[in-house]
Amino acid sequence: MTTDLFSPVTLGSIALKNRMIMAPLTRNRAGEGGVPQDLNVTYYAQRATSGLIITEATPISAMAHGYPALPGIYTDAQVAGWKKVTDAVHAKGGKIVIQIWHVGRISHPSLLPNGALPVAPSAIQPAGQAFTYTGLQDYVTPRALDANELPAIVQDYVHATKCALAAGFDGVEIHAANGYLLDQFLRDGSNKRTDNYGGSFENRARLLLEVTKAVVGVVGADKVGIRLSPVNPFNDMTDSNPQALFNYVADALNQFNLAYLHVVEGGMGGKVQTFDFNELRKHFKNAYMANLAYDKARGNAAIASGHADCIAYGVPFLANPDLVERFRANAPLNEADGNSFYGGDAKGYTDYPFLGEQK
Ligand code: 8OZ
């Protein structure tokens, strides 16, 4: 039998019924206090036929927020809200991990406790504008974290991971991609530090490895994945030598025996540096999840060639709750409505039709 998108696979100890992963998607529809609500339960449960759902990026603390209406994973009420989500997904035979997130400099004082400045490896203002409750506002110059503040951030990841277990998740994905805090430490466009957390690859990867070790200590490596985006310029990111940096990171992550490495293989807009993702894949010894603009044919080809063990689909799962069935049947896909991606209600969230449903 050929191995394809519909073949089962086990990532670490997470057994999946197929290799079509729902990618993390920010949707800005959480309730008051960052608590997932019934609408969110419906949305995730609708997509439980995917092999694995990765939740939207979820802040690990009040200082980790950078957009309106995000769900959190650090209060009891948030845990209770997420428990309804995981119960509903499990009741439908699905698996779900939570993507744990600190935005670093991609935030705004109006989104942070007491109007605090966002924090970052270095005090470098990113180009671009924050989505705030009062519209778009320029990003500000963040405050550079002192090295003695980093253990508390690692502890925030530990606390969030304990909350994730209490909420019934099958594992966690550490968000180290797309220009947020851990990626800001990795890439040298945003990290100009001269201490043990800046300069060499070893130093720039130090915080990610400390966070990974701490999270693994809570849930076990076989339930931990990591997302990287070596050349995504999104959020004003650059690096002087991404191939060597991320080959190093993949090698260093091998010490943990993680469930999977999830890679955004390109950019979400902007100029993308040259990068050989197959070379990166060869550096990582466990399961590899590929993401970005895959369709059915490219997904199957990546699995057949051994490049990837599974494929994460974002927009296709957003617009097609039954994407697995549609791929199986070679059925047409619903068009995604970009206007309802971020924020709003059921429209463009839970009302995409299933195959055979009239809308
Ligand atoms: C798009 C809009 C807001 C957030 C990411 C969490 O890129 C995001 C995100 C994407 O990982």
Short mmCIF file of C-alpha atoms and ligand atoms in Angstrom, two decimals, residues 26 57 67 101 175 178 180 227 234 268 342, ligand 1:
data_model
loop_
_atom_site.label_atom_id
_atom_site.label_comp_id
_atom_site.label_asym_id
_atom_site.label_seq_id
_atom_site.Cartn_x
_atom_site.Cartn_y
_atom_site.Cartn_z
CA THR A 26 -5.42 33.11 14.32
CA ALA A 57 -1.57 30.57 18.50
CA TYR A 67 -3.85 41.00 18.97
CA TRP A 101 2.85 31.61 22.06
CA HIS A 175 5.48 28.62 18.39
CA ASN A 178 6.73 34.04 12.14
CA TYR A 180 7.31 36.27 17.48
CA ARG A 227 7.13 25.39 14.59
CA PHE A 234 6.47 38.45 8.08
CA MET A 268 3.60 35.02 4.09
CA TYR A 342 -9.69 37.88 11.80
C1 8OZ B 1 -1.68 36.23 11.06
C2 8OZ B 1 -2.32 37.17 11.83
C3 8OZ B 1 -2.15 37.17 13.18
C4 8OZ B 1 -1.32 36.24 13.79
C5 8OZ B 1 1.35 33.68 12.99
C6 8OZ B 1 -0.04 33.88 14.92
O1 8OZ B 1 1.76 34.16 11.92
C7 8OZ B 1 0.19 34.28 13.68
C8 8OZ B 1 -0.67 35.29 13.03
C9 8OZ B 1 -0.86 35.29 11.65
O2 8OZ B 1 1.91 32.72 13.50
#
